Steps between C-alpha positions, in 0.01 A plus 500: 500500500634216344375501126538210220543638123311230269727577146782669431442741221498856450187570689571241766874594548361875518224437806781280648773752490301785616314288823868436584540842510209584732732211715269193484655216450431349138531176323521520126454158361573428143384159328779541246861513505639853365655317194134336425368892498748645361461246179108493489508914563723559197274305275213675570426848349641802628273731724320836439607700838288793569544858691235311668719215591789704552329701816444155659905418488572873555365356845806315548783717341467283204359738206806668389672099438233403340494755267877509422494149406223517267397641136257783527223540287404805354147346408300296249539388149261336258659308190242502183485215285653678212823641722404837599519610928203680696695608794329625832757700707398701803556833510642495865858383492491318822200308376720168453471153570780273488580190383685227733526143501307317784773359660741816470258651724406193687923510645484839517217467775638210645863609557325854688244240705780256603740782626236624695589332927214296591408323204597183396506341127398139456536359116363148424210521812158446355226606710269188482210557741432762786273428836286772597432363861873560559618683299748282360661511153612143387793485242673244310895601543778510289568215594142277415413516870200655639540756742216663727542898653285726653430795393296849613476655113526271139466694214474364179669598181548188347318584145194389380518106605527636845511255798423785687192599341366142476517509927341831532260390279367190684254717678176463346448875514751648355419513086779424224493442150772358264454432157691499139461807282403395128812640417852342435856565482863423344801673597747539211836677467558790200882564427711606190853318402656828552459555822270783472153537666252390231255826580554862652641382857286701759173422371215227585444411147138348416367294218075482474370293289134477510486149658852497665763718589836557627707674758883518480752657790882574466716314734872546572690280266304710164228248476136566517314274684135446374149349621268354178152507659203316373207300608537197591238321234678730217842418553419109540317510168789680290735229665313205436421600122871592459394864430660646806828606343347619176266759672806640751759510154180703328374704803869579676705538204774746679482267750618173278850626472589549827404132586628143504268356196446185709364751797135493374467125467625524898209703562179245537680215692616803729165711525440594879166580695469807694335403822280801649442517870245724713451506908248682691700510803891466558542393804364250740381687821798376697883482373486463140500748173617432162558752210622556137427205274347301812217750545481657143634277237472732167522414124839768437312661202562813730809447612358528831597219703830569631416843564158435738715244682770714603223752590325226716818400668588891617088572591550163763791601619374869549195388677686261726728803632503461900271221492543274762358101484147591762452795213583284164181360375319827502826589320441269234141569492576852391729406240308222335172726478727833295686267278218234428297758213839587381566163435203400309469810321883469393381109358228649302705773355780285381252223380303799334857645356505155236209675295701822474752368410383372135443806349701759469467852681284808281786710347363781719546300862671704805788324658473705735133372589327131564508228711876434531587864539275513797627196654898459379560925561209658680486214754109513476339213753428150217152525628450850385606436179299200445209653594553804273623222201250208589133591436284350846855408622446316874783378701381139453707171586283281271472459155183425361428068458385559124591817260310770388569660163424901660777691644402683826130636526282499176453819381161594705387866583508521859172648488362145399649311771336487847800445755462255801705279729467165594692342845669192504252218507163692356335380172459727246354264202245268623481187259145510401439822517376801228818598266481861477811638518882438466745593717859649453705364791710817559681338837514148665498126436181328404361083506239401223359231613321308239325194470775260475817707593636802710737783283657800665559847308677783612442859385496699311273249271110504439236246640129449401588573107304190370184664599544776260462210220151365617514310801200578701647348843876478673656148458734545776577686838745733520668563833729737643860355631644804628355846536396599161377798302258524178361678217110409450425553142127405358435335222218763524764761480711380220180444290428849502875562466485299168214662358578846637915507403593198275860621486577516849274168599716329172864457729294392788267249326834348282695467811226305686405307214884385467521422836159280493681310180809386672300407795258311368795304231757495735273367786732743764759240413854615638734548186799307735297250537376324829620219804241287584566396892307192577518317854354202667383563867759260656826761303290828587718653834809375252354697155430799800856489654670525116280792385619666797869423471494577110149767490729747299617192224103385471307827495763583184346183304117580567373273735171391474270249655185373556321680825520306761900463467558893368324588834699267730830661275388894540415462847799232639773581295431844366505397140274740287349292221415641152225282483288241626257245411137442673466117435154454674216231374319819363822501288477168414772334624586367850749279650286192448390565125554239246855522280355711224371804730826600506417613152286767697769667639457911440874497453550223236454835248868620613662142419351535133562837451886400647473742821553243774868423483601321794347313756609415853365203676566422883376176637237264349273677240130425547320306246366780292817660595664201336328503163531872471882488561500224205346682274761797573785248486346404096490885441846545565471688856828467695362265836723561779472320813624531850875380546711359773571896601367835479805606315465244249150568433558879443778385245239280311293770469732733366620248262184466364426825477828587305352220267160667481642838382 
């Protein structure tokens, strides 16, 4: 087969190498020159390689490198705020990771891929668009010219902006998710005048802090190289207030000498997102696949990222042993359905790993035992471990619209709950109807549909919990998206709970009652805030043609729209909406109102209350439309409208939403 390689790093250089091995004939196309990766890889923070990823290289001959040029680590260490060490060693000697910089172990891959006959190495080719009909991969050269080639397999493994993923995606079916985790980063560099390393050398030395922490690896040249992690809103306070430095001198102390004073001034202008990507599927049916961060971008709270990419990139090549092009989309099939859960469960995990990580571990804890024993040494599946360490844990590729305060399940005696299953499509809340019971979503995606918008929620989460406060009758319908699966509980039953058990109704009844309170103040509002898409008639098939070309960019900005657009979106262009507006005369407002119905609008809550943030306008807005999208403009909202490309629309948007944040 002749095979194209989107991205040249370690996972991409492995698949690469080891297809030219099974004597395909592979293209391994690079967007940047080796001196461009070689500066941006040395910046970044050195990587956490596991047994785990060290079976995946063993593939290729590569482990025993690997592990000669880098710093083993006997395990973990947690620095106290008055000086003293909690140190976590395994008991098992060959229970190591290791320590290596991105692009040591990006060359050392490469070199083994391009000595490999068959393959070819391309630096400076960008992989701009591919065409499914015929399987044709277009690239802009070297050279700034555009080149077409055919192609019978593309994988891609070009990171979590993937072009790859963004064609694969196109298809309607075929569910994604990408989003920003509330949590930030700043890489900074620890090192002592003398040469020395600053802290015991074959450790990963960690610093929790209630509301922020710290992780710090040794590289070669005695430094340690450290990630400051905080949220987002928390670090943009302290920098604004001029705080930020104060807090880190108080909070890090033997952390202050071992830095450039000026390095925590650096840190705000120089704060980065950590973009978090899910798939349902990794492949396309025909010729494509991606993997690594293209499927399953992670936040590296885990240190898990490199390590499930290499494993992707040895499971493809594995499954594609003696395939032939008449057997490769069954092929792909097969792949994309093992490693999808593992993907998704390895997100959660590492997302999950950022609320560990504040506290420190009980004196008594087991190194020997836990998550990242199971995963790093005992190479336990990431969905088996989630499940185990995630309470209700469901391998699901959507995060809810609006947040719940819970974590997993509430705390409800099985014995209480009456199980059933809904199919894709039924109603299981009927607006109008008797309120007697909540439900506890155990599995599945959800739409409330209310009286002047649509919300999705995806399990596990609880429905119907307003009832349990007084209302006599349902104010919206509830249907099931996908397959789901439920817990009936009574209001009946919980009465009787109450009176019958006060302690063990108490957790239940405080968890439901927070979750009513942020519902009902928050209004469901997304804490990102929201794009509101609007679109004249005449610029429709346009607005359709750019969500499909950019669905990944928009669904990470929550969309939403009013209904008759979000359903020409969902269904045209694939673009799942978090919300959407029913503007019908029974709502007071149509396209013929006078200027002040606009007023009327259900959504005009989120401009007061600061949640829409941007707007994007294509075409002539309607008169209401028009007064609406003034009184945004006086709030402050960002109004984007269409632009002389697609390109430089996308860019306007992500200018504005830079702003925004």
């Amino acid at each position: 087969m002749r095979v194209a390689v989107v991205g040249a790093g370690p996972a991409g250089c492995l698949i690469g190498g080891l297809l030219a091995q099974q004597g395909h004939r592979v293209v391994l196309g690079e967007r940047r020159r080796p001196e461009d990766m070689r500066v941006n890889d040395e910046r970044s923070i050195q990587l956490s390689l596991s047994p785990r990823g060290l079976r995946a290289l063993a593939v290729a001959g590569l482990d025993a490198q690997v592990r000669a040029d880098s710093i083993a680590l006997d395990g973990r260490v947690f620095h106290h705020l008055d000086g003293s060490l909690q140190a976590l060693l395994p008991s098992d000697p060959n229970w190591k990771n290791y320590a290596v910089s991105r692009w040591g172990l990006t060359e050392t891959v490469m070199r083994w891929a391009q000595s490999q006959p068959g393959l070819e190495l391309r630096f400076g080719w960008q992989c701009l668009d591919i065409a499914r009909s015929s399987q044709r991969v277009i690239w802009r050269g070297d050279d700034g010219a555009l080149h077409e080639e055919g192609f019978d397999l593309v994988v891609g493994a070009d990171g979590v902006a993937s072009t790859v993923r963004s064609c694969i995606v196109r298809s309607p079916s075929i569910d994604f998710a990408k989003r920003f985790s509330p949590w930030g980063y700043a890489e900074l560099t620890l090192g002592r005048t003398d040469g020395a390393y600053p802290f015991l050398p074959h450790g990963i030395h960690i610093w929790p802090r209630d509301s922020f922490f710290m992780v710090a690896l040794p590289a070669e040249d005695k430094s340690y190289r450290a990630t400051l992690v905080m949220r987002h809103t928390q670090v943009r306070d302290l920098h604004d207030s001029g705080r930020l430095g104060d807090l880190l001198t108080q909070a890090l102390p033997d952390v202050v000498a071992c830095l450039d004073p000026k390095s925590f001034d650096q840190i705000g202008p120089h704060w980065q997102a950590i973009p978090i990507v899910r798939c349902g599927r990794w492949d396309d049916g025909q010729f494509m696949v991606m993997l690594g961060d293209a499927a399953h971008a992670t936040a590296p709270f885990m240190g898990q990222g490199v390590n499930i990419a290499l494993e992707d990139a040895a499971r493809l090549a594995q499954g594609l042993q003696q395939t032939d092009v008449q057997d490769l989309a069954p092929a792909l099939a097969r792949f994309s359905t093992d490693r999808v859960m593992e993907g998704i469960a390895c997100c959660d995990l590492s997302e999950n790993a950022a609320q560990l990580l504040l506290k420190f571990p009980p004196p008594q804890a087991d190194p020997n035992k836990g998550p990242l024993a199971d995963l790093n040494f005992r190479g336990a599946d990431y969905a088996a471990v989630a499940c185990a360490l995630l309470p209700g844990w469901q391998a699901e590729v959507y995060s809810d619209a609006f947040p719940s305060l819970h974590s997993g399940v509430l705390p409800i005696d099985p014995t209480l709950l009456s199980l059933t299953q809904s199919s894709a499509g039924e109603t299981l809340i009927e607006s109008g109807s008797e309120a007697d019971a909540m439900f506890v979503l155990q599995r599945g995606t959800v739409r409330i549909e209310l009286a002047t918008e649509s919300l999705r929620l995806s399990s596990p989460t609880v429905i119907g919990e307003m009832g349990w406060f007084g209302s006599k009758r349902r104010t919206g319908s509830v249907i099931a998206e996908t397959d789901c699966e439920f817990g009936r509980l009574a209001y009946a039953d919980l009465e009787r709970l109450c009176r019958q058990s006060p302690a063990s109704a108490l957790p239940i009844v405080r968890q439901i009652s927070d979750l009513a309170v942020q519902r009902l103040t928050a209004r469901f509002h997304c804490g990102g805030g929201y794009l509101w898409i609007f679109s004249s008639p005449e610029a429709q098939q346009r607005l359709v043609r750019f969500a499909m070309r950019f669905r990944e960019d928009l669904a990470a900005m929550h969309p939403i729209a009013d209904a008759a657009l979000a359903k020409v979106l969902e269904s045209e262009a694939g673009l799942r909406l978090s919300r959407q507006a029913h503007r019908s005369e029974q709502a007071g407002v149509n396209a013929n109102a006078p200027p002040d119905a606009a007023s009327e609008h259900p959504w005009l809550a989120l401009v007061r209350t600061r949640q829409i943030k941007m707007v994007l306008l294509f075409g002539e807005a309607q008169f209401s439309a028009q007064v609406l999208i003034s009184q945004l403009r006086a709030a402050g909202v960002a109004v984007i409208e269409e632009q002389s490309s697609e390109h430089n629309t996308l860019d306007a948007l992500s200018r504005a939403q830079t702003t925004a944040a």
